[in-house]
Structure formats: C-alpha cells, structure tokens
Short mmCIF file of N, CA and C in Angstrom, two decimals:
data_model
loop_
_atom_site.label_atom_id
_atom_site.label_comp_id
_atom_site.label_asym_id
_atom_site.label_seq_id
_atom_site.Cartn_x
_atom_site.Cartn_y
_atom_site.Cartn_z
N TYR A 1 258.62 153.78 97.77
CA TYR A 1 258.31 154.24 99.10
C TYR A 1 258.45 155.76 99.11
N SER A 2 257.47 156.44 99.65
CA SER A 2 257.53 157.89 99.78
C SER A 2 258.00 158.25 101.18
N VAL A 3 259.15 158.92 101.27
CA VAL A 3 259.74 159.27 102.55
C VAL A 3 258.83 160.24 103.30
N MET A 4 258.62 159.92 104.57
CA MET A 4 257.82 160.76 105.45
C MET A 4 258.75 161.46 106.45
N ARG A 5 258.26 162.54 107.02
CA ARG A 5 259.04 163.25 108.04
C ARG A 5 259.39 162.28 109.17
N GLY A 6 260.65 162.29 109.58
CA GLY A 6 261.11 161.43 110.66
C GLY A 6 261.66 160.10 110.20
N ASP A 7 261.50 159.78 108.91
CA ASP A 7 262.04 158.53 108.38
C ASP A 7 263.55 158.59 108.28
N SER A 8 264.15 157.43 108.36
CA SER A 8 265.57 157.23 108.05
C SER A 8 265.63 155.92 107.27
N LEU A 9 266.73 155.65 106.62
CA LEU A 9 266.85 154.38 105.93
C LEU A 9 266.70 153.22 106.91
N TRP A 10 267.21 153.40 108.11
CA TRP A 10 267.12 152.41 109.18
C TRP A 10 265.65 152.11 109.51
N THR A 11 264.84 153.15 109.75
CA THR A 11 263.45 152.93 110.14
C THR A 11 262.61 152.40 108.97
N ILE A 12 262.95 152.81 107.77
CA ILE A 12 262.23 152.30 106.60
C ILE A 12 262.50 150.80 106.45
N ALA A 13 263.75 150.40 106.49
CA ALA A 13 264.11 148.99 106.33
C ALA A 13 263.49 148.13 107.42
N ALA A 14 263.33 148.68 108.61
CA ALA A 14 262.78 147.93 109.75
C ALA A 14 261.29 147.66 109.63
N GLN A 15 260.59 148.40 108.81
CA GLN A 15 259.14 148.23 108.70
C GLN A 15 258.80 146.83 108.20
N PRO A 16 257.80 146.20 108.80
CA PRO A 16 257.42 144.84 108.40
C PRO A 16 257.06 144.73 106.91
N GLY A 17 256.49 145.75 106.32
CA GLY A 17 256.14 145.70 104.91
C GLY A 17 257.31 145.96 103.98
N ILE A 18 258.44 146.34 104.54
CA ILE A 18 259.65 146.57 103.72
C ILE A 18 260.53 145.32 103.88
N TYR A 19 261.40 145.31 104.90
CA TYR A 19 262.25 144.14 105.14
C TYR A 19 262.02 143.53 106.53
N GLY A 20 261.55 144.35 107.46
CA GLY A 20 261.42 143.86 108.83
C GLY A 20 262.76 143.69 109.51
N ASN A 21 263.80 144.32 108.95
CA ASN A 21 265.16 144.20 109.47
C ASN A 21 265.89 145.51 109.18
N ALA A 22 266.09 146.29 110.22
CA ALA A 22 266.74 147.60 110.05
C ALA A 22 268.13 147.49 109.44
N TYR A 23 268.83 146.38 109.70
CA TYR A 23 270.19 146.21 109.20
C TYR A 23 270.27 146.03 107.68
N GLU A 24 269.13 145.96 107.02
CA GLU A 24 269.13 145.84 105.57
C GLU A 24 269.02 147.21 104.88
N TRP A 25 269.12 148.31 105.65
CA TRP A 25 269.00 149.65 105.06
C TRP A 25 270.01 149.89 103.93
N PRO A 26 271.22 149.30 103.94
CA PRO A 26 272.14 149.58 102.83
C PRO A 26 271.59 149.14 101.46
N LEU A 27 270.69 148.16 101.43
CA LEU A 27 270.08 147.77 100.16
C LEU A 27 269.30 148.93 99.55
N ILE A 28 268.58 149.65 100.40
CA ILE A 28 267.81 150.81 99.94
C ILE A 28 268.76 151.92 99.50
N PHE A 29 269.79 152.15 100.28
CA PHE A 29 270.78 153.18 99.96
C PHE A 29 271.41 152.91 98.60
N LYS A 30 271.84 151.68 98.39
CA LYS A 30 272.51 151.33 97.13
C LYS A 30 271.57 151.49 95.94
N ALA A 31 270.32 151.08 96.10
CA ALA A 31 269.35 151.16 95.00
C ALA A 31 268.98 152.60 94.65
N ASN A 32 269.19 153.50 95.60
CA ASN A 32 268.78 154.90 95.41
C ASN A 32 269.94 155.88 95.48
N HIS A 33 271.15 155.38 95.29
CA HIS A 33 272.32 156.25 95.46
C HIS A 33 272.31 157.45 94.52
N GLY A 34 271.63 157.33 93.40
CA GLY A 34 271.55 158.47 92.49
C GLY A 34 270.86 159.69 93.09
N GLN A 35 270.04 159.48 94.09
CA GLN A 35 269.35 160.60 94.74
C GLN A 35 269.68 160.75 96.22
N ILE A 36 270.49 159.84 96.75
CA ILE A 36 270.92 159.92 98.15
C ILE A 36 272.45 159.92 98.16
N SER A 37 273.04 161.04 98.50
CA SER A 37 274.50 161.07 98.56
C SER A 37 275.01 160.79 99.97
N ASP A 38 274.18 161.07 100.97
CA ASP A 38 274.53 160.83 102.37
C ASP A 38 273.47 159.89 102.95
N ALA A 39 273.86 158.69 103.32
CA ALA A 39 272.90 157.71 103.84
C ALA A 39 272.20 158.18 105.11
N ASP A 40 272.76 159.16 105.77
CA ASP A 40 272.17 159.68 107.00
C ASP A 40 271.16 160.78 106.75
N LEU A 41 270.96 161.16 105.49
CA LEU A 41 270.11 162.31 105.21
C LEU A 41 269.20 162.04 104.02
N ILE A 42 267.93 161.78 104.34
CA ILE A 42 266.91 161.66 103.30
C ILE A 42 265.85 162.71 103.61
N GLU A 43 265.09 163.08 102.59
CA GLU A 43 264.15 164.19 102.73
C GLU A 43 262.71 163.73 102.53
N PRO A 44 261.78 164.28 103.30
CA PRO A 44 260.36 163.97 103.08
C PRO A 44 259.99 164.23 101.62
N GLY A 45 259.20 163.33 101.07
CA GLY A 45 258.76 163.46 99.70
C GLY A 45 259.62 162.71 98.70
N GLN A 46 260.83 162.32 99.07
CA GLN A 46 261.65 161.53 98.16
C GLN A 46 260.94 160.21 97.88
N ALA A 47 261.00 159.78 96.65
CA ALA A 47 260.44 158.48 96.26
C ALA A 47 261.58 157.49 96.13
N LEU A 48 261.62 156.52 97.02
CA LEU A 48 262.71 155.55 97.05
C LEU A 48 262.26 154.21 96.48
N THR A 49 263.15 153.61 95.72
CA THR A 49 262.94 152.25 95.23
C THR A 49 263.32 151.29 96.34
N ILE A 50 262.49 150.31 96.58
CA ILE A 50 262.78 149.28 97.58
C ILE A 50 263.08 147.99 96.82
N PRO A 51 264.35 147.59 96.76
CA PRO A 51 264.69 146.37 96.04
C PRO A 51 264.11 145.14 96.72
N ARG A 52 263.50 144.28 95.94
CA ARG A 52 262.85 143.07 96.48
C ARG A 52 263.54 141.80 96.01
N ASP A 53 264.57 141.92 95.19
CA ASP A 53 265.19 140.74 94.60
C ASP A 53 266.64 140.54 95.03
N ALA A 54 266.99 141.02 96.21
CA ALA A 54 268.38 140.89 96.67
C ALA A 54 268.70 139.42 96.93
N THR A 55 269.91 139.06 96.57
CA THR A 55 270.38 137.70 96.83
C THR A 55 270.79 137.57 98.30
N ALA A 56 270.97 136.36 98.74
CA ALA A 56 271.43 136.12 100.11
C ALA A 56 272.78 136.79 100.35
N ALA A 57 273.65 136.75 99.36
CA ALA A 57 274.97 137.38 99.48
C ALA A 57 274.84 138.90 99.59
N GLU A 58 273.94 139.49 98.82
CA GLU A 58 273.74 140.95 98.89
C GLU A 58 273.15 141.35 100.24
N ILE A 59 272.24 140.57 100.75
CA ILE A 59 271.66 140.85 102.07
C ILE A 59 272.73 140.73 103.15
N ALA A 60 273.55 139.70 103.08
CA ALA A 60 274.62 139.52 104.05
C ALA A 60 275.61 140.68 104.00
N ALA A 61 275.95 141.14 102.80
CA ALA A 61 276.88 142.27 102.66
C ALA A 61 276.25 143.55 103.22
N ALA A 62 274.97 143.75 102.98
CA ALA A 62 274.28 144.93 103.51
C ALA A 62 274.27 144.90 105.04
N GLU A 63 273.94 143.76 105.60
CA GLU A 63 273.91 143.65 107.06
C GLU A 63 275.30 143.84 107.66
N ARG A 64 276.31 143.27 107.03
CA ARG A 64 277.69 143.43 107.51
C ARG A 64 278.08 144.90 107.50
N HIS A 65 277.74 145.61 106.42
CA HIS A 65 278.05 147.04 106.34
C HIS A 65 277.30 147.81 107.44
N ALA A 66 276.02 147.53 107.60
CA ALA A 66 275.23 148.25 108.60
C ALA A 66 275.77 148.05 110.01
N ARG A 67 276.23 146.86 110.30
CA ARG A 67 276.73 146.54 111.65
C ARG A 67 278.12 147.11 111.92
N THR A 68 278.88 147.42 110.88
CA THR A 68 280.26 147.86 111.08
C THR A 68 280.51 149.30 110.62
N ARG A 69 279.50 149.98 110.15
CA ARG A 69 279.65 151.28 109.52
C ARG A 69 280.20 152.35 110.45
N GLY A 70 279.78 152.37 111.67
CA GLY A 70 280.19 153.42 112.60
C GLY A 70 279.07 154.42 112.82
N PRO A 71 279.35 155.49 113.55
CA PRO A 71 278.31 156.45 113.91
C PRO A 71 277.77 157.23 112.71
N TRP A 72 276.51 157.63 112.83
CA TRP A 72 275.86 158.42 111.78
C TRP A 72 276.28 159.87 111.92
N LYS A 73 276.55 160.52 110.78
CA LYS A 73 276.92 161.94 110.76
C LYS A 73 276.19 162.59 109.61
N LEU A 74 275.35 163.55 109.91
CA LEU A 74 274.61 164.25 108.87
C LEU A 74 275.52 165.10 108.01
N GLY A 75 275.29 165.02 106.70
CA GLY A 75 276.02 165.86 105.76
C GLY A 75 277.37 165.36 105.33
N VAL A 76 277.76 164.16 105.78
CA VAL A 76 279.07 163.61 105.45
C VAL A 76 278.87 162.25 104.82
N GLU A 77 279.39 162.06 103.61
CA GLU A 77 279.35 160.74 103.01
C GLU A 77 280.47 159.92 103.63
N GLU A 78 280.09 158.86 104.31
CA GLU A 78 281.06 158.03 105.02
C GLU A 78 281.94 157.26 104.03
N ALA A 79 283.21 157.14 104.33
CA ALA A 79 284.13 156.38 103.47
C ALA A 79 283.68 154.94 103.35
N SER A 80 283.17 154.37 104.45
CA SER A 80 282.71 152.98 104.39
C SER A 80 281.49 152.82 103.47
N ASP A 81 280.67 153.87 103.37
CA ASP A 81 279.54 153.83 102.44
C ASP A 81 280.04 153.79 101.00
N ARG A 82 281.06 154.59 100.70
CA ARG A 82 281.63 154.58 99.34
C ARG A 82 282.19 153.20 99.00
N THR A 83 282.84 152.58 99.97
CA THR A 83 283.39 151.24 99.74
C THR A 83 282.26 150.25 99.50
N TYR A 84 281.22 150.30 100.31
CA TYR A 84 280.07 149.40 100.13
C TYR A 84 279.43 149.59 98.76
N LEU A 85 279.25 150.82 98.34
CA LEU A 85 278.61 151.10 97.04
C LEU A 85 279.46 150.61 95.87
N SER A 86 280.76 150.56 96.04
CA SER A 86 281.63 150.15 94.94
C SER A 86 281.65 148.65 94.71
N ARG A 87 281.07 147.91 95.60
CA ARG A 87 281.06 146.44 95.47
C ARG A 87 279.90 145.96 94.65
#
C-alpha cells in the first residue's frame, strides 16, 4: 500500500480493500515497524506491507490493543505500542 496524504494506519485498515475494520491497524503497524517508529505518524509515499495471513488470535490481539491504546500523540512511541510489538 502506498501511503497517501491524509492517511493514517486507522484509515488504511478501515478501507474495504484492506481489512474493512479500523481496529486492525496494529497488524499493519507490526508488519511495518522497521519503517514506522510512531504508529501515529506515517508519511506520504511510504510503501506499507499489508499482512493478509493473520490468525484469529493475532487479529484479536490487534483489536484489543487498538481499543485500549489510549489517545494518539504525534512523535511519541507509546509504551503500549512497544508492549504490543513485543508479543
């Protein structure tokens, strides 16, 4: 997926051709963590991998993280994101 101006992981995940569920954005974050250090900040032109083979358990963990993460803050890697990535 090529990031467009105005995109966020939330809006990308919500697209019907991606997942159709915004709460699955952590799957994209985890798959692309090498180029995304802050889940709240992606840049136009970035090429993101969209994982298509997530297990039910991985999807549930992603949704749980998205629902409990807390407010978005640009430029700050959230502690809860680090915990999610370590699993």
